[in-house]
mmCIF file of C-alpha atoms in Angstrom:
data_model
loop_
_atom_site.group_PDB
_atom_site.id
_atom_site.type_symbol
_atom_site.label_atom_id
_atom_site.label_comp_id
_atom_site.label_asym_id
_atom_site.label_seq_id
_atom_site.Cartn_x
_atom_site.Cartn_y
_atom_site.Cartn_z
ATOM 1 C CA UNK A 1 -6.948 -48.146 -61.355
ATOM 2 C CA UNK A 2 -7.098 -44.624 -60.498
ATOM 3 C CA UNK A 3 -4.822 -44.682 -57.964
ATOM 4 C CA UNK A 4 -2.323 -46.893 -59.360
ATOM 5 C CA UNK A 5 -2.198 -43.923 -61.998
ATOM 6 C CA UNK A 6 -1.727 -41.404 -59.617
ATOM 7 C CA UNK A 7 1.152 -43.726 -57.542
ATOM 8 C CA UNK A 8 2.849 -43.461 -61.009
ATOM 9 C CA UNK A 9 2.953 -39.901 -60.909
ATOM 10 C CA UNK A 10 3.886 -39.477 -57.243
ATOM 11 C CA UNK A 11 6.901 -41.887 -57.889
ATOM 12 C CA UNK A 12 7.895 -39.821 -60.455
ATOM 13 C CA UNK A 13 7.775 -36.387 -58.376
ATOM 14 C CA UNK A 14 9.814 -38.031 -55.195
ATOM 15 C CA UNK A 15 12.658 -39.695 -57.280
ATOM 16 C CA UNK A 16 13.372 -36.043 -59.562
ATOM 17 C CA UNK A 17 11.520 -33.680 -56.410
ATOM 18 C CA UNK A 18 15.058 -31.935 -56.315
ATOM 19 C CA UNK A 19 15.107 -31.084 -60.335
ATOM 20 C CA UNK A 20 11.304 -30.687 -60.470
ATOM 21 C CA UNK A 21 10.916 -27.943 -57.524
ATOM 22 C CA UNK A 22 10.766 -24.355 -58.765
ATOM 23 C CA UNK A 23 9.480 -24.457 -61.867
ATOM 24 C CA UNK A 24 6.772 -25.544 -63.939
ATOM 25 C CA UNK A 25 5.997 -29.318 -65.087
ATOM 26 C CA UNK A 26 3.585 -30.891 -67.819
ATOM 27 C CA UNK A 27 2.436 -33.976 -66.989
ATOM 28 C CA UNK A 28 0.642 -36.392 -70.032
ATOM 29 C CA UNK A 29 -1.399 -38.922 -69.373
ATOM 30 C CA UNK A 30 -4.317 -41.469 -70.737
ATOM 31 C CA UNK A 31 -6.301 -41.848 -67.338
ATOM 32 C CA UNK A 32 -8.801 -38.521 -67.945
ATOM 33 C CA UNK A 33 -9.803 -38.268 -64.212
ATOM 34 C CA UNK A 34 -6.563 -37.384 -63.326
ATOM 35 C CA UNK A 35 -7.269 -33.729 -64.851
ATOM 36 C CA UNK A 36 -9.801 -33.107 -62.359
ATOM 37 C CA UNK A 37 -7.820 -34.360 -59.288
ATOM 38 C CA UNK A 38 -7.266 -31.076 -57.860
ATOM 39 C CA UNK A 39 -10.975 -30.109 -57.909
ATOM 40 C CA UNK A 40 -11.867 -33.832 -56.832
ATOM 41 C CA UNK A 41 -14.423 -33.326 -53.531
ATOM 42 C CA UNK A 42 -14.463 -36.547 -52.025
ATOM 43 C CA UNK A 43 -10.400 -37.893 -51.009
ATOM 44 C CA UNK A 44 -9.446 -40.746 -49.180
ATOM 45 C CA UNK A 45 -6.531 -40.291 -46.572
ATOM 46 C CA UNK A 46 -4.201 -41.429 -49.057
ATOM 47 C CA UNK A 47 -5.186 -39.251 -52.019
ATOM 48 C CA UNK A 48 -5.659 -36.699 -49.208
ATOM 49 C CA UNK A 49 -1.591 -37.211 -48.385
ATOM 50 C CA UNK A 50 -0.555 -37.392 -52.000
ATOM 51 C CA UNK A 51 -2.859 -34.138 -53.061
ATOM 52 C CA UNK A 52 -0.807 -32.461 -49.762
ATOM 53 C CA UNK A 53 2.521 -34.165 -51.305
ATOM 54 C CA UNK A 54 1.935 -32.432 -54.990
ATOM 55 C CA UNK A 55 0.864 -29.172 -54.039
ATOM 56 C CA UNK A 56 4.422 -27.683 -53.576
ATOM 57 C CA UNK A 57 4.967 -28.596 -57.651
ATOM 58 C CA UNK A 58 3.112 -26.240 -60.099
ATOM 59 C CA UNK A 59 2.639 -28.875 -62.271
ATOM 60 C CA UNK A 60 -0.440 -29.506 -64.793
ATOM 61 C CA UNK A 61 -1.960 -32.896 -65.796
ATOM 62 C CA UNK A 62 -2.975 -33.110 -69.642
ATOM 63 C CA UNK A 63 -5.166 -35.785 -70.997
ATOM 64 C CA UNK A 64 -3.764 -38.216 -73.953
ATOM 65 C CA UNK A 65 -5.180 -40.778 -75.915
ATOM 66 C CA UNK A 66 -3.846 -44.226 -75.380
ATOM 67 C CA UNK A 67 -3.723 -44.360 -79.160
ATOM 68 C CA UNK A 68 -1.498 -41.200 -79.067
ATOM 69 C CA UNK A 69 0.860 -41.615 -75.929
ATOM 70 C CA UNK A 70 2.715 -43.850 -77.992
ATOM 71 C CA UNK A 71 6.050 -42.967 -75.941
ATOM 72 C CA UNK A 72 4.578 -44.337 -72.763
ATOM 73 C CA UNK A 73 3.443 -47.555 -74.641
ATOM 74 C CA UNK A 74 7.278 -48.280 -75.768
ATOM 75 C CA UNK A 75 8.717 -48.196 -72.198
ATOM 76 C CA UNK A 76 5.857 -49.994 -70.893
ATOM 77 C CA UNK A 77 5.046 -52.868 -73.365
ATOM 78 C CA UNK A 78 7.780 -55.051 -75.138
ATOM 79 C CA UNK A 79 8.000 -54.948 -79.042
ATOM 80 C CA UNK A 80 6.178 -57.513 -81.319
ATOM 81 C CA UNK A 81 9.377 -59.305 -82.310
ATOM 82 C CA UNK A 82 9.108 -62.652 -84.805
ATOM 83 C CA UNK A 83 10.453 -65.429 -83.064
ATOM 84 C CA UNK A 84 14.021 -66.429 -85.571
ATOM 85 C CA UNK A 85 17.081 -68.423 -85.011
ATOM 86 C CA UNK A 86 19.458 -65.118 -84.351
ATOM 87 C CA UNK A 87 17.403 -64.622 -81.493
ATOM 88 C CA UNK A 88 19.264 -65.228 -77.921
ATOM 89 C CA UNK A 89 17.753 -68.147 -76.571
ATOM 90 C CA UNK A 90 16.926 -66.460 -73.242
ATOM 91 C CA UNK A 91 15.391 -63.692 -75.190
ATOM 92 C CA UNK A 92 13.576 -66.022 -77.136
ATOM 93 C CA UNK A 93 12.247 -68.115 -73.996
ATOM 94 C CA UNK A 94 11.111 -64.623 -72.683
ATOM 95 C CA UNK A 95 8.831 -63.726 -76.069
ATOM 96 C CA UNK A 96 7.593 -67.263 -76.659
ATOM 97 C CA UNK A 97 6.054 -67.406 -73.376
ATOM 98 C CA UNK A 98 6.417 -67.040 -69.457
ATOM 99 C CA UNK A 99 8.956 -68.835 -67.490
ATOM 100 C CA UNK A 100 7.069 -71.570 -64.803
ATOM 101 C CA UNK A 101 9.072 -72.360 -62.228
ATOM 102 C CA UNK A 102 8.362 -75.613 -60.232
ATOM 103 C CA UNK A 103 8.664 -75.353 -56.172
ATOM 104 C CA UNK A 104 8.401 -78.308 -53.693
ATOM 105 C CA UNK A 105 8.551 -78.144 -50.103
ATOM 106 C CA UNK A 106 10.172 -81.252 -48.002
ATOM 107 C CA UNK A 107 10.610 -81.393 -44.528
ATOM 108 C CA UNK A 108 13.856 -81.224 -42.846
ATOM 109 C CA UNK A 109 15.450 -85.041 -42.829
ATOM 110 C CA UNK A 110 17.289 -84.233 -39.644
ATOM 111 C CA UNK A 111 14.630 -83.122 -37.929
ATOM 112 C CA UNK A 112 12.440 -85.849 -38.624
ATOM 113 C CA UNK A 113 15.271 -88.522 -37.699
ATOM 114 C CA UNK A 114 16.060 -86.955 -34.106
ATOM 115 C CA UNK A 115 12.081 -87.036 -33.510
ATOM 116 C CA UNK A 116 12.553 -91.219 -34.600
ATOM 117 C CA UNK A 117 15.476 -91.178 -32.589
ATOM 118 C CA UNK A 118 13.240 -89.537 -29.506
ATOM 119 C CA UNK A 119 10.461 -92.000 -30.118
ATOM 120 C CA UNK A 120 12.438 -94.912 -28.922
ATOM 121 C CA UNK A 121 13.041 -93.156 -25.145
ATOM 122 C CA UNK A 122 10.045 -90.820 -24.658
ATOM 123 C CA UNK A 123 8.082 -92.778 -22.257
ATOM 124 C CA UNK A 124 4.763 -91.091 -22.914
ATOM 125 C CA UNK A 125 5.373 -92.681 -26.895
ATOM 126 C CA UNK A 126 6.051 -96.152 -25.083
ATOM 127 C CA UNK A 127 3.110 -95.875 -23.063
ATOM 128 C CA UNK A 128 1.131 -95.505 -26.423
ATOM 129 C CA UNK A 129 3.258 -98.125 -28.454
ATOM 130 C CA UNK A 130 2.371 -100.808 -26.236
ATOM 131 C CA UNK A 131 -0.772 -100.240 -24.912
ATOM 132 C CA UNK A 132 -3.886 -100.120 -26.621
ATOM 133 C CA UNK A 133 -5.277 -98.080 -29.703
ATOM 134 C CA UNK A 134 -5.794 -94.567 -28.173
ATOM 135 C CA UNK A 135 -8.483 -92.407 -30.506
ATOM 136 C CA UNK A 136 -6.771 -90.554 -32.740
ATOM 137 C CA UNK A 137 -3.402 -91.373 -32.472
ATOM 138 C CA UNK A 138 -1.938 -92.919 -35.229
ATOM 139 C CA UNK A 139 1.665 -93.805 -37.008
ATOM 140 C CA UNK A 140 2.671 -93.252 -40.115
ATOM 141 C CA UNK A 141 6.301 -93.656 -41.789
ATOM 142 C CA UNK A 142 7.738 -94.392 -38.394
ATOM 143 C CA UNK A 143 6.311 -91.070 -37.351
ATOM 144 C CA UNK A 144 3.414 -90.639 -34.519
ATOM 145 C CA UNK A 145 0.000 -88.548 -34.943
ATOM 146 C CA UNK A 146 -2.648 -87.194 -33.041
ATOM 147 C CA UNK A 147 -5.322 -86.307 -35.674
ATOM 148 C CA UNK A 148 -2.647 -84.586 -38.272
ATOM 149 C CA UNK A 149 -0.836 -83.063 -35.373
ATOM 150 C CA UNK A 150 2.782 -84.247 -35.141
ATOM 151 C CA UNK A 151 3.676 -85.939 -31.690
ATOM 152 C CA UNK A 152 7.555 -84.635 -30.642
ATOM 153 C CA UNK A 153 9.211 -86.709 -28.352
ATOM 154 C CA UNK A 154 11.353 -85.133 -25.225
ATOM 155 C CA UNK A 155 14.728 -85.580 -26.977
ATOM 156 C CA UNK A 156 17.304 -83.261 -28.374
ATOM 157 C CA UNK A 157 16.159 -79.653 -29.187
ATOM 158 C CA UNK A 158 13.228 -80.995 -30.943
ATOM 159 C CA UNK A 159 10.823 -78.880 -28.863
ATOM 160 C CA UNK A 160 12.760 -75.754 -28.144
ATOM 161 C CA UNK A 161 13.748 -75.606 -32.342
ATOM 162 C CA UNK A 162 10.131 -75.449 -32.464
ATOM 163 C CA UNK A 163 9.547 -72.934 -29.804
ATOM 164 C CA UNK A 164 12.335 -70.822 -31.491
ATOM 165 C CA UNK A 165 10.626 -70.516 -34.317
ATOM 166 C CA UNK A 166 6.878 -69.535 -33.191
ATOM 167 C CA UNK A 167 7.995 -67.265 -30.853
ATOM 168 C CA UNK A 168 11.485 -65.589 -31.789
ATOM 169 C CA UNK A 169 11.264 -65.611 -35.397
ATOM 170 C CA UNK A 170 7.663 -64.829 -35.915
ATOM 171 C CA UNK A 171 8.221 -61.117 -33.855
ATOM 172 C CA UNK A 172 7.926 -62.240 -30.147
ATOM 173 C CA UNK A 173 4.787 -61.632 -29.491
ATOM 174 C CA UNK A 174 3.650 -63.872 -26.282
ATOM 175 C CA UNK A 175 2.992 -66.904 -25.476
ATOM 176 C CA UNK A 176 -0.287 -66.946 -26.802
ATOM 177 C CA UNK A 177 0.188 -66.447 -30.384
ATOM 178 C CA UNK A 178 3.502 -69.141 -30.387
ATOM 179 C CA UNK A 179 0.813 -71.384 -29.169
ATOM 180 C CA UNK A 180 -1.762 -70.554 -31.921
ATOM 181 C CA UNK A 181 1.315 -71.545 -34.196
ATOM 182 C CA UNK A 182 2.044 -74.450 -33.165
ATOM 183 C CA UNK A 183 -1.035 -76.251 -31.856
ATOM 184 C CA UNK A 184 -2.311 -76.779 -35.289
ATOM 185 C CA UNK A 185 0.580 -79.081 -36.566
ATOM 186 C CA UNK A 186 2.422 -80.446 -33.397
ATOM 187 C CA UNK A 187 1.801 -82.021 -30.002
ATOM 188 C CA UNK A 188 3.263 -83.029 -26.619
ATOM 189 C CA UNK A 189 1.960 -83.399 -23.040
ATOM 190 C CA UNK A 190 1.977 -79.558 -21.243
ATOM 191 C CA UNK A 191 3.077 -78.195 -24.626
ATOM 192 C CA UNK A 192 1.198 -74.397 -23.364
ATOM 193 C CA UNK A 193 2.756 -74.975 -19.857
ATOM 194 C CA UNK A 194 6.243 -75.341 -21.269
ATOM 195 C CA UNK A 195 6.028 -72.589 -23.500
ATOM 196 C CA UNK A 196 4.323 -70.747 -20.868
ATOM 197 C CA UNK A 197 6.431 -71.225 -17.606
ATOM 198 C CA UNK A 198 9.855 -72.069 -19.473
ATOM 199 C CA UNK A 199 10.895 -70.677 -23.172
ATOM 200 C CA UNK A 200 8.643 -67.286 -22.675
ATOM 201 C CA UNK A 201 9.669 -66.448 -19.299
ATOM 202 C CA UNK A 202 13.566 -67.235 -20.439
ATOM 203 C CA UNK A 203 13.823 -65.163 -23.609
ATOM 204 C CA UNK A 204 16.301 -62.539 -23.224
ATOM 205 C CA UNK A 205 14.475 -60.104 -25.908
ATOM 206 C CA UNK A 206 11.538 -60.148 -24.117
ATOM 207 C CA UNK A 207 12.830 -59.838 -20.520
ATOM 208 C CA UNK A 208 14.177 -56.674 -21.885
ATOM 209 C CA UNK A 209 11.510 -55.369 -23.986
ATOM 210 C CA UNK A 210 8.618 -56.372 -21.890
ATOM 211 C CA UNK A 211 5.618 -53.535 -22.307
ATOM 212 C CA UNK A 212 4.123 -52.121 -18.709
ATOM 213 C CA UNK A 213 1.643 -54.213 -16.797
ATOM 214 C CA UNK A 214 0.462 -50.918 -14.714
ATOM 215 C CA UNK A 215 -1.888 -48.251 -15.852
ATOM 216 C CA UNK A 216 -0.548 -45.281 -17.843
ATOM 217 C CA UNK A 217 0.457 -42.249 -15.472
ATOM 218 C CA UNK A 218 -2.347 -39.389 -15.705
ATOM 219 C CA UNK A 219 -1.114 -36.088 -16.718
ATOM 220 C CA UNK A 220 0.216 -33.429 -14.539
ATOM 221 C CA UNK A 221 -1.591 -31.100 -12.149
ATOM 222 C CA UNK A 222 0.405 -28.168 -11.392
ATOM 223 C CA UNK A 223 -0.105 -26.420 -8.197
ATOM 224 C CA UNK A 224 -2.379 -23.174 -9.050
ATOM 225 C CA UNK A 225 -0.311 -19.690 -8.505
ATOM 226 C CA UNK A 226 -1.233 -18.466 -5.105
ATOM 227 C CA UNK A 227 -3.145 -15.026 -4.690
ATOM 228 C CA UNK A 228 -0.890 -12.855 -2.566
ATOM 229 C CA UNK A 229 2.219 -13.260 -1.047
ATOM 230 C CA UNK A 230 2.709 -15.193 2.146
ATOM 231 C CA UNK A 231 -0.915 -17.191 1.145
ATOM 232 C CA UNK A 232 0.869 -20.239 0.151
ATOM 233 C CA UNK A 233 3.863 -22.021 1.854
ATOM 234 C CA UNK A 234 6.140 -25.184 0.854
ATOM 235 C CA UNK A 235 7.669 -27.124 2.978
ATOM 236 C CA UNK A 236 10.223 -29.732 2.513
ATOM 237 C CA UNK A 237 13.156 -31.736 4.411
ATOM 238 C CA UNK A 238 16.498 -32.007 3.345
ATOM 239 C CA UNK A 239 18.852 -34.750 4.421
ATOM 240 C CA UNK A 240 20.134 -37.364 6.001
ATOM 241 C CA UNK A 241 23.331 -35.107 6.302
ATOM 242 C CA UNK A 242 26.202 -35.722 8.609
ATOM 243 C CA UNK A 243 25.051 -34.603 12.216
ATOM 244 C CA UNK A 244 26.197 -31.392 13.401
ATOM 245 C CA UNK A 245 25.504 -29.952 16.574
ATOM 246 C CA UNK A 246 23.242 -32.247 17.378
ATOM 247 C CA UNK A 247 21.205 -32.112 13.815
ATOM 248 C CA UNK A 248 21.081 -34.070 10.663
ATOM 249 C CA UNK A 249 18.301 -32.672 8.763
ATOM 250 C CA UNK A 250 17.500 -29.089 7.185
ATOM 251 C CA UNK A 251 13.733 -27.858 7.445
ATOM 252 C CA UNK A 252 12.927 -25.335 4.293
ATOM 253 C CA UNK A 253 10.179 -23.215 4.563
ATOM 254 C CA UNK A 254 9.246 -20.884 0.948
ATOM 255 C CA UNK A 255 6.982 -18.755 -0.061
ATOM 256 C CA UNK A 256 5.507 -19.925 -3.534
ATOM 257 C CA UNK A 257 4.657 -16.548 -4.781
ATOM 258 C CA UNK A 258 7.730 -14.325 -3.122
ATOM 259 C CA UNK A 259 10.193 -17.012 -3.163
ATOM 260 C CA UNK A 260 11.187 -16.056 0.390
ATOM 261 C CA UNK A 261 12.671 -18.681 2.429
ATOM 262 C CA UNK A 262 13.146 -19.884 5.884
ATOM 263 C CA UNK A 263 15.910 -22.515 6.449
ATOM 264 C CA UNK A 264 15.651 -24.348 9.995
ATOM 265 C CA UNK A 265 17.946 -26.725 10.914
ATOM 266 C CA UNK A 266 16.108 -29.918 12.600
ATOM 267 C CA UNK A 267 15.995 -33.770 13.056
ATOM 268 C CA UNK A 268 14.685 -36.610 10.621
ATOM 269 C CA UNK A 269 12.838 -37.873 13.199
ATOM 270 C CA UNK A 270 10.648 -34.921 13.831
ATOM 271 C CA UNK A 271 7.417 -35.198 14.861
ATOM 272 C CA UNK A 272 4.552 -33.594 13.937
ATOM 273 C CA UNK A 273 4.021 -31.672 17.115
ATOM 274 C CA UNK A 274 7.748 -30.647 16.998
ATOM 275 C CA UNK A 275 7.632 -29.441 13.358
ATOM 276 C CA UNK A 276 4.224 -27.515 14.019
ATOM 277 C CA UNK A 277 6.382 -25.649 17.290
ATOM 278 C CA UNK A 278 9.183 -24.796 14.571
ATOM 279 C CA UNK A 279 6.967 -23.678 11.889
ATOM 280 C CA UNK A 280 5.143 -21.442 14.624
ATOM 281 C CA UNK A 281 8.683 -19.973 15.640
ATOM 282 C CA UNK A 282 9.825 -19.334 12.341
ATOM 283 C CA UNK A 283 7.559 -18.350 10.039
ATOM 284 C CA UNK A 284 4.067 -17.847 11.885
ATOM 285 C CA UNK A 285 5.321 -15.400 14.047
ATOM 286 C CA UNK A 286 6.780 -13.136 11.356
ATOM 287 C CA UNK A 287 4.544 -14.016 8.410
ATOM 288 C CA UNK A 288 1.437 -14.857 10.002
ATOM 289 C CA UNK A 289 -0.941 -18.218 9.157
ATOM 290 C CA UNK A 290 -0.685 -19.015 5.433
ATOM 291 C CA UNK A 291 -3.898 -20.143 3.469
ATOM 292 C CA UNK A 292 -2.246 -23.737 2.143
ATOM 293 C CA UNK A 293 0.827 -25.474 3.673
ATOM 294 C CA UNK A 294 2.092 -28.061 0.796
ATOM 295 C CA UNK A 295 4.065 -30.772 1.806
ATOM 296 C CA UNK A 296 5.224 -34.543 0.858
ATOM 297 C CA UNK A 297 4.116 -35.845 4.402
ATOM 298 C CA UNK A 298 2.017 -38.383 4.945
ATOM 299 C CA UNK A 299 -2.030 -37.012 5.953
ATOM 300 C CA UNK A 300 -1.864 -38.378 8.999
ATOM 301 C CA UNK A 301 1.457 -36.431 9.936
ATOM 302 C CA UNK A 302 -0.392 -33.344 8.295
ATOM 303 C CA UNK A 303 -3.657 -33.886 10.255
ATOM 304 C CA UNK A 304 -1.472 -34.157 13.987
ATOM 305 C CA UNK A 305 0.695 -31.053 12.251
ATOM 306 C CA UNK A 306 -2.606 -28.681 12.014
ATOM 307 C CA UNK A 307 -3.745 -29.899 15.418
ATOM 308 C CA UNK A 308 -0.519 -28.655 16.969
ATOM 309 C CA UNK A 309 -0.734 -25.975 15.022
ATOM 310 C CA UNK A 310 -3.865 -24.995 15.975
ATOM 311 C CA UNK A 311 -3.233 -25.455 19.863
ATOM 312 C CA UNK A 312 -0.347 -22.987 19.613
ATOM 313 C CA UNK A 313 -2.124 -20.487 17.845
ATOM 314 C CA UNK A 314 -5.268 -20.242 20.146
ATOM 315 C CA UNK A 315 -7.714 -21.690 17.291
ATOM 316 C CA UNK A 316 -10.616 -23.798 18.699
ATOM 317 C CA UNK A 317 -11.792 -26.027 16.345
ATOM 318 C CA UNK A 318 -15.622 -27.000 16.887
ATOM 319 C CA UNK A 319 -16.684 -30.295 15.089
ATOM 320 C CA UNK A 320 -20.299 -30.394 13.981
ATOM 321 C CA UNK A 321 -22.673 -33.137 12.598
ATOM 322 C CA UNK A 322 -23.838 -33.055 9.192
ATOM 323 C CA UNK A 323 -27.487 -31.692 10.151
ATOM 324 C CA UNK A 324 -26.175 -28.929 11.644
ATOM 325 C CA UNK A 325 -23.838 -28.080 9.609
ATOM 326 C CA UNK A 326 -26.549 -28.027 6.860
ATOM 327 C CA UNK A 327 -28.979 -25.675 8.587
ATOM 328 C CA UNK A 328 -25.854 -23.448 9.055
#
């Protein structure tokens, strides 16, 4: 009840916000707690969000009697009125008492007489006619039931009508849940498989609006900002590119910190050794050996890279085992 007081009030502010704003509003009521909303301790998140909502009004709740707040009593309640002849009769129907209206549900006739229609040339409905009793199964009205589950024939659009509306029309949400639906009031042999492998897979909606079936991306790891210039180096290839004097690719060398760059033209075909003789040409020579060499390249291309690399500039690399390399 306290809330539904306070939704009153918030209705109130949002529909006349724009003449409200600015200046100061009087608010009467005859729920008391409402005076002591703004000093109220314990909020949900939705008096939380309405508190937030009514702070930009300087308004101020006053308490009323019911008794009193006899101008909120005539909009809300209707008028003892004695029932007379020169009374409206709708009026009259309205004071006397409330309206009942009477609702019946039927099943669709159509419907029903394509599924009779179906039952004369499904064989699987044959197979039961003739044979013996089968558990369960049972017919009524010309109409065929396992338990109160309604049997649907292969005929028509019977089953796909059906489909349509447990999948499409109750918010496409899988095959699952259509099959939830529908299990509880109808039945056919391989109903899940056909709604499974055949109406699911075919809707165009979902095709399109289909949610991911990989894991969610991590976030971003930039590389950190290198600690003098010349430490760090990036190296990429641009092309295919129409062949000129004998190359098709571009080799770019750049310095991440001092943004100084070596262009090289080259082959896409490079290898490893090849690019680790070009790198020592062009940039090793002037620059000297950088700390970190980034690149897209595969590790194995990297690993036969460093070993070139490492050949041409006279670095002997000594492997040890684990033990010593503990002791060290």
């Amino acid at each position: 009840m306290h809330e539904k007081e306070l939704l009153a009030i918030i209705r109130a502010l949002k529909k006349w916000r724009a003449d409200l704003l600015g200046g100061p509003i009087s608010i009467f009521t005859d729920h008391r707690t409402l005076e002591n909303f703004d000093t109220q301790r314990d909020l949900s998140r939705r008096q939380a969000r309405w508190q937030e909502f009514m702070a930009q009004f300087e308004m101020k709740i006053y308490y009323v009697k019911g008794e009193d707040n006899t101008v909120a009593d005539a909009l809300s309640r209707l008028p003892v009125v004695e029932v007379t002849d020169d009374i409206q009769p709708c009026y009259k129907l309205w004071i006397q008492g409330s309206v009942n209206v009477t609702m019946t549900i039927t099943a669709d006739e159509s419907f029903l007489k394509d599924v009779k229609k179906g039952y004369l040339e499904d064989n699987f409905i044959k197979k039961i006619a003739t044979g013996t009793n089968v558990p369960g199964m049972h017919e009524e009205n010309g109409l065929w039931y396992v338990g109160d589950r309604l049997i649907i024939p292969r005929t028509a659009s019977c089953r796909e009508d059906l489909f349509c509306l447990a999948h499409d029309s109750m918010g496409h949400f899988g095959a699952d849940k259509a099959y939830t639906n529908l299990r509880e009031s109808y039945y056919w042999p391989n109903m899940r498989k056909d709604l499974e492998n055949a109406y699911v897979p075919g809707c165009v909606q979902c095709q399109h609006n289909k949610s991911q079936t990989i894991k969610p991306r991590g976030p971003l790891h930039p590389l950190p900002v290198p600690d003098e210039r010349g430490s760090s180096v990036a190296m990429d290839f641009v092309g295919p590119l129409p062949e000129d004097e004998g190359f098709n690719c571009i080799l770019t060398m750049t310095d991440r910190l001092g943004s100084d760059i070596h262009i090289v033209p080259t082959w896409t075909d490079i290898t490893a050794e090849a690019l680790a003789s070009l790198f020592f040409k062009n940039w090793y020579c002037e620059n000297g050996l950088p700390t970190d060499i980034v690149s897209d390249r595969d590790k194995l291309f990297i690993s036969k890279f460093w070993r070139a690399l490492h050949c041409l500039t006279g670095v002997h690399l000594k492997m040890s085992t684990p033990p010593t390399d503990r002791w060290e």
